[in-house]
Amino acid sequence: MAEPLDIIFAALADPTRRAILAMLLEDDMAVTDVAEPFEMSLAAISKHLGVLTAAGLISQEKRGRVKWCKLEPDALREASVWMQAFGQMDAIDLDAFEAFLAKEIG
């Protein structure tokens, strides 16, 4: 069974999912509005949203006929604490962290 931190970092590994999180920083959004700027099917976006939900990074709720997505910012706290423990990062820069991991692993 994967640890919660592993699930969070796996969810953050995808640029589409990071873009979705950035969009949700502004406000809650309907799934169709989340999908609008991406050149992929609604089904593909729904899969990305499922990964983010499973990681606890977002929550989804149905309001009437519309499914809404909401950012859950506290979910990043554990990942932030883990990264700050290295003393190399003051704020979360996920793109730089992804590049670092790619260099170290690949």
N, C-alpha and C. Protein backbone atom coordinates (compact mmCIF):
# COMPACT_ATOMS: atom_id res chain seq x y z
N MET A 1 0.84 -1.19 0.00
CA MET A 1 0.00 0.00 0.00
C MET A 1 0.88 1.24 0.00
N ALA A 2 0.58 2.17 -0.87
CA ALA A 2 1.39 3.38 -1.00
C ALA A 2 1.17 4.31 0.20
N GLU A 3 2.21 4.96 0.60
CA GLU A 3 2.14 5.94 1.67
C GLU A 3 1.44 7.21 1.15
N PRO A 4 0.79 7.97 2.02
CA PRO A 4 0.11 9.20 1.57
C PRO A 4 1.05 10.16 0.83
N LEU A 5 2.27 10.29 1.30
CA LEU A 5 3.22 11.19 0.65
C LEU A 5 3.53 10.71 -0.78
N ASP A 6 3.65 9.40 -0.96
CA ASP A 6 3.89 8.85 -2.30
C ASP A 6 2.72 9.16 -3.24
N ILE A 7 1.51 9.05 -2.71
CA ILE A 7 0.32 9.31 -3.52
C ILE A 7 0.26 10.79 -3.92
N ILE A 8 0.60 11.67 -3.00
CA ILE A 8 0.60 13.10 -3.29
C ILE A 8 1.62 13.43 -4.37
N PHE A 9 2.87 12.93 -4.20
CA PHE A 9 3.90 13.24 -5.19
C PHE A 9 3.58 12.61 -6.55
N ALA A 10 2.97 11.44 -6.56
CA ALA A 10 2.56 10.82 -7.83
C ALA A 10 1.51 11.69 -8.52
N ALA A 11 0.59 12.23 -7.74
CA ALA A 11 -0.44 13.11 -8.32
C ALA A 11 0.18 14.39 -8.87
N LEU A 12 1.18 14.91 -8.17
CA LEU A 12 1.82 16.16 -8.59
C LEU A 12 2.79 15.97 -9.74
N ALA A 13 3.10 14.74 -10.08
CA ALA A 13 4.09 14.46 -11.13
C ALA A 13 3.61 14.85 -12.53
N ASP A 14 2.31 14.98 -12.70
CA ASP A 14 1.75 15.26 -14.02
C ASP A 14 1.49 16.76 -14.21
N PRO A 15 1.97 17.35 -15.30
CA PRO A 15 1.78 18.79 -15.52
C PRO A 15 0.32 19.20 -15.67
N THR A 16 -0.52 18.33 -16.21
CA THR A 16 -1.94 18.66 -16.33
C THR A 16 -2.56 18.78 -14.95
N ARG A 17 -2.21 17.86 -14.05
CA ARG A 17 -2.77 17.91 -12.70
C ARG A 17 -2.26 19.13 -11.94
N ARG A 18 -1.00 19.51 -12.15
CA ARG A 18 -0.49 20.73 -11.50
C ARG A 18 -1.22 21.95 -12.04
N ALA A 19 -1.51 21.97 -13.33
CA ALA A 19 -2.25 23.09 -13.93
C ALA A 19 -3.67 23.16 -13.35
N ILE A 20 -4.28 22.02 -13.15
CA ILE A 20 -5.63 21.99 -12.56
C ILE A 20 -5.58 22.57 -11.15
N LEU A 21 -4.59 22.17 -10.37
CA LEU A 21 -4.47 22.70 -9.01
C LEU A 21 -4.29 24.22 -9.04
N ALA A 22 -3.49 24.70 -9.98
CA ALA A 22 -3.28 26.15 -10.08
C ALA A 22 -4.59 26.86 -10.42
N MET A 23 -5.40 26.27 -11.29
CA MET A 23 -6.69 26.85 -11.64
C MET A 23 -7.61 26.91 -10.42
N LEU A 24 -7.57 25.87 -9.61
CA LEU A 24 -8.45 25.80 -8.45
C LEU A 24 -8.00 26.69 -7.30
N LEU A 25 -6.80 27.27 -7.42
CA LEU A 25 -6.37 28.26 -6.42
C LEU A 25 -7.30 29.46 -6.41
N GLU A 26 -7.85 29.78 -7.58
CA GLU A 26 -8.72 30.95 -7.73
C GLU A 26 -10.07 30.76 -7.05
N ASP A 27 -10.70 29.60 -7.32
CA ASP A 27 -12.05 29.35 -6.80
C ASP A 27 -12.45 27.93 -7.16
N ASP A 28 -13.55 27.47 -6.56
CA ASP A 28 -14.14 26.19 -6.95
C ASP A 28 -14.53 26.29 -8.42
N MET A 29 -14.48 25.15 -9.11
CA MET A 29 -14.84 25.15 -10.53
C MET A 29 -15.65 23.91 -10.87
N ALA A 30 -16.56 24.07 -11.82
CA ALA A 30 -17.28 22.93 -12.36
C ALA A 30 -16.31 22.11 -13.20
N VAL A 31 -16.53 20.81 -13.25
CA VAL A 31 -15.64 19.92 -14.01
C VAL A 31 -15.53 20.38 -15.46
N THR A 32 -16.64 20.79 -16.06
CA THR A 32 -16.59 21.23 -17.46
C THR A 32 -15.72 22.48 -17.62
N ASP A 33 -15.72 23.36 -16.63
CA ASP A 33 -14.87 24.55 -16.68
C ASP A 33 -13.40 24.19 -16.50
N VAL A 34 -13.14 23.19 -15.66
CA VAL A 34 -11.76 22.71 -15.49
C VAL A 34 -11.25 22.15 -16.81
N ALA A 35 -12.10 21.43 -17.52
CA ALA A 35 -11.70 20.76 -18.76
C ALA A 35 -11.48 21.72 -19.92
N GLU A 36 -12.14 22.87 -19.88
CA GLU A 36 -12.17 23.79 -21.03
C GLU A 36 -10.80 24.15 -21.62
N PRO A 37 -9.80 24.54 -20.83
CA PRO A 37 -8.53 24.96 -21.45
C PRO A 37 -7.65 23.81 -21.96
N PHE A 38 -8.02 22.58 -21.70
CA PHE A 38 -7.18 21.45 -22.08
C PHE A 38 -7.67 20.81 -23.37
N GLU A 39 -6.73 20.36 -24.17
CA GLU A 39 -7.07 19.69 -25.42
C GLU A 39 -7.12 18.19 -25.19
N MET A 40 -8.07 17.78 -24.36
CA MET A 40 -8.29 16.37 -24.10
C MET A 40 -9.76 16.17 -23.77
N SER A 41 -10.16 14.93 -23.78
CA SER A 41 -11.58 14.62 -23.55
C SER A 41 -11.97 14.88 -22.10
N LEU A 42 -13.26 15.01 -21.89
CA LEU A 42 -13.78 15.17 -20.54
C LEU A 42 -13.47 13.93 -19.71
N ALA A 43 -13.48 12.77 -20.35
CA ALA A 43 -13.15 11.52 -19.65
C ALA A 43 -11.70 11.54 -19.15
N ALA A 44 -10.79 12.07 -19.97
CA ALA A 44 -9.38 12.16 -19.55
C ALA A 44 -9.23 13.13 -18.38
N ILE A 45 -9.91 14.26 -18.45
CA ILE A 45 -9.87 15.22 -17.34
C ILE A 45 -10.44 14.58 -16.08
N SER A 46 -11.52 13.83 -16.23
CA SER A 46 -12.13 13.16 -15.08
C SER A 46 -11.15 12.19 -14.42
N LYS A 47 -10.33 11.52 -15.23
CA LYS A 47 -9.31 10.63 -14.66
C LYS A 47 -8.28 11.42 -13.85
N HIS A 48 -7.85 12.55 -14.39
CA HIS A 48 -6.92 13.41 -13.66
C HIS A 48 -7.54 13.89 -12.35
N LEU A 49 -8.80 14.27 -12.41
CA LEU A 49 -9.50 14.73 -11.20
C LEU A 49 -9.62 13.59 -10.19
N GLY A 50 -9.80 12.38 -10.67
CA GLY A 50 -9.86 11.22 -9.79
C GLY A 50 -8.55 10.99 -9.04
N VAL A 51 -7.44 11.18 -9.75
CA VAL A 51 -6.12 11.03 -9.12
C VAL A 51 -5.92 12.11 -8.05
N LEU A 52 -6.30 13.34 -8.39
CA LEU A 52 -6.16 14.44 -7.43
C LEU A 52 -7.06 14.23 -6.21
N THR A 53 -8.26 13.70 -6.44
CA THR A 53 -9.18 13.42 -5.35
C THR A 53 -8.64 12.30 -4.46
N ALA A 54 -8.14 11.24 -5.08
CA ALA A 54 -7.59 10.11 -4.31
C ALA A 54 -6.40 10.55 -3.45
N ALA A 55 -5.66 11.54 -3.94
CA ALA A 55 -4.50 12.06 -3.18
C ALA A 55 -4.94 13.04 -2.11
N GLY A 56 -6.21 13.41 -2.11
CA GLY A 56 -6.72 14.36 -1.13
C GLY A 56 -6.43 15.81 -1.47
N LEU A 57 -5.92 16.05 -2.68
CA LEU A 57 -5.56 17.41 -3.08
C LEU A 57 -6.77 18.24 -3.48
N ILE A 58 -7.82 17.58 -3.93
CA ILE A 58 -9.08 18.26 -4.23
C ILE A 58 -10.23 17.42 -3.68
N SER A 59 -11.37 18.05 -3.58
CA SER A 59 -12.60 17.32 -3.27
C SER A 59 -13.59 17.64 -4.39
N GLN A 60 -14.52 16.74 -4.58
CA GLN A 60 -15.55 16.94 -5.60
C GLN A 60 -16.91 16.75 -4.96
N GLU A 61 -17.86 17.58 -5.36
CA GLU A 61 -19.22 17.43 -4.87
C GLU A 61 -20.19 17.79 -5.97
N LYS A 62 -21.32 17.14 -5.92
CA LYS A 62 -22.35 17.41 -6.90
C LYS A 62 -23.30 18.45 -6.34
N ARG A 63 -23.49 19.52 -7.10
CA ARG A 63 -24.44 20.57 -6.75
C ARG A 63 -25.47 20.62 -7.87
N GLY A 64 -26.62 20.06 -7.60
CA GLY A 64 -27.62 19.95 -8.66
C GLY A 64 -27.14 18.95 -9.69
N ARG A 65 -27.05 19.37 -10.93
CA ARG A 65 -26.60 18.50 -12.01
C ARG A 65 -25.12 18.67 -12.31
N VAL A 66 -24.46 19.57 -11.60
CA VAL A 66 -23.08 19.93 -11.91
C VAL A 66 -22.14 19.41 -10.83
N LYS A 67 -21.04 18.80 -11.27
CA LYS A 67 -20.01 18.34 -10.35
C LYS A 67 -18.95 19.44 -10.21
N TRP A 68 -18.66 19.82 -8.96
CA TRP A 68 -17.72 20.90 -8.66
C TRP A 68 -16.46 20.35 -8.04
N CYS A 69 -15.35 21.03 -8.29
CA CYS A 69 -14.05 20.67 -7.73
C CYS A 69 -13.58 21.79 -6.81
N LYS A 70 -12.99 21.40 -5.70
CA LYS A 70 -12.50 22.37 -4.72
C LYS A 70 -11.10 21.97 -4.29
N LEU A 71 -10.20 22.92 -4.25
CA LEU A 71 -8.84 22.67 -3.79
C LEU A 71 -8.85 22.39 -2.29
N GLU A 72 -8.06 21.44 -1.87
CA GLU A 72 -7.88 21.11 -0.45
C GLU A 72 -6.43 21.44 -0.09
N PRO A 73 -6.14 22.71 0.20
CA PRO A 73 -4.75 23.14 0.36
C PRO A 73 -4.00 22.47 1.52
N ASP A 74 -4.70 22.04 2.55
CA ASP A 74 -4.01 21.39 3.67
C ASP A 74 -3.35 20.08 3.27
N ALA A 75 -3.81 19.48 2.17
CA ALA A 75 -3.24 18.21 1.73
C ALA A 75 -1.78 18.36 1.33
N LEU A 76 -1.37 19.54 0.92
CA LEU A 76 0.04 19.75 0.54
C LEU A 76 0.95 19.98 1.74
N ARG A 77 0.37 20.13 2.91
CA ARG A 77 1.18 20.45 4.09
C ARG A 77 2.25 19.38 4.35
N GLU A 78 1.87 18.10 4.32
CA GLU A 78 2.84 17.04 4.58
C GLU A 78 3.97 17.05 3.56
N ALA A 79 3.64 17.25 2.29
CA ALA A 79 4.67 17.30 1.25
C ALA A 79 5.56 18.52 1.44
N SER A 80 4.97 19.64 1.80
CA SER A 80 5.74 20.86 2.03
C SER A 80 6.71 20.69 3.20
N VAL A 81 6.23 20.11 4.28
CA VAL A 81 7.08 19.86 5.45
C VAL A 81 8.23 18.94 5.07
N TRP A 82 7.95 17.91 4.29
CA TRP A 82 8.98 16.96 3.87
C TRP A 82 10.06 17.68 3.05
N MET A 83 9.63 18.53 2.10
CA MET A 83 10.61 19.24 1.25
C MET A 83 11.39 20.27 2.05
N GLN A 84 10.74 20.96 2.95
CA GLN A 84 11.43 21.99 3.74
C GLN A 84 12.44 21.38 4.70
N ALA A 85 12.26 20.11 5.05
CA ALA A 85 13.19 19.44 5.94
C ALA A 85 14.59 19.38 5.33
N PHE A 86 14.68 19.47 4.04
CA PHE A 86 15.99 19.45 3.38
C PHE A 86 16.67 20.81 3.43
N GLY A 87 15.93 21.83 3.80
CA GLY A 87 16.50 23.16 3.94
C GLY A 87 16.90 23.81 2.62
N GLN A 88 16.52 23.19 1.53
CA GLN A 88 16.91 23.72 0.23
C GLN A 88 15.78 24.52 -0.43
N MET A 89 14.58 24.37 0.09
CA MET A 89 13.44 25.01 -0.56
C MET A 89 12.66 25.81 0.47
N ASP A 90 12.45 27.08 0.18
CA ASP A 90 11.65 27.90 1.07
C ASP A 90 10.17 27.78 0.75
N ALA A 91 9.86 27.83 -0.51
CA ALA A 91 8.47 27.71 -0.94
C ALA A 91 8.37 26.54 -1.91
N ILE A 92 7.18 26.07 -2.11
CA ILE A 92 6.99 24.94 -3.02
C ILE A 92 7.09 25.43 -4.47
N ASP A 93 8.09 24.95 -5.16
CA ASP A 93 8.25 25.19 -6.59
C ASP A 93 8.20 23.81 -7.24
N LEU A 94 7.00 23.37 -7.58
CA LEU A 94 6.81 22.00 -8.03
C LEU A 94 7.52 21.70 -9.34
N ASP A 95 7.60 22.67 -10.24
CA ASP A 95 8.30 22.43 -11.50
C ASP A 95 9.79 22.19 -11.25
N ALA A 96 10.38 23.00 -10.38
CA ALA A 96 11.80 22.82 -10.05
C ALA A 96 12.02 21.49 -9.33
N PHE A 97 11.08 21.12 -8.46
CA PHE A 97 11.20 19.86 -7.75
C PHE A 97 11.09 18.69 -8.71
N GLU A 98 10.19 18.79 -9.68
CA GLU A 98 10.05 17.74 -10.69
C GLU A 98 11.34 17.59 -11.51
N ALA A 99 11.95 18.72 -11.88
CA ALA A 99 13.20 18.69 -12.63
C ALA A 99 14.31 18.05 -11.80
N PHE A 100 14.36 18.39 -10.50
CA PHE A 100 15.34 17.80 -9.61
C PHE A 100 15.19 16.29 -9.54
N LEU A 101 13.93 15.83 -9.36
CA LEU A 101 13.69 14.40 -9.28
C LEU A 101 14.04 13.69 -10.59
N ALA A 102 13.71 14.29 -11.71
CA ALA A 102 14.01 13.71 -13.01
C ALA A 102 15.51 13.55 -13.18
N LYS A 103 16.28 14.54 -12.73
CA LYS A 103 17.74 14.48 -12.84
C LYS A 103 18.30 13.39 -11.91
N GLU A 104 17.77 13.31 -10.71
CA GLU A 104 18.26 12.34 -9.73
C GLU A 104 17.90 10.90 -10.09
N ILE A 105 16.68 10.72 -10.57
CA ILE A 105 16.20 9.37 -10.86
C ILE A 105 16.61 8.91 -12.26
N GLY A 106 16.51 9.85 -13.19
CA GLY A 106 16.73 9.49 -14.60
C GLY A 106 18.13 9.66 -14.97
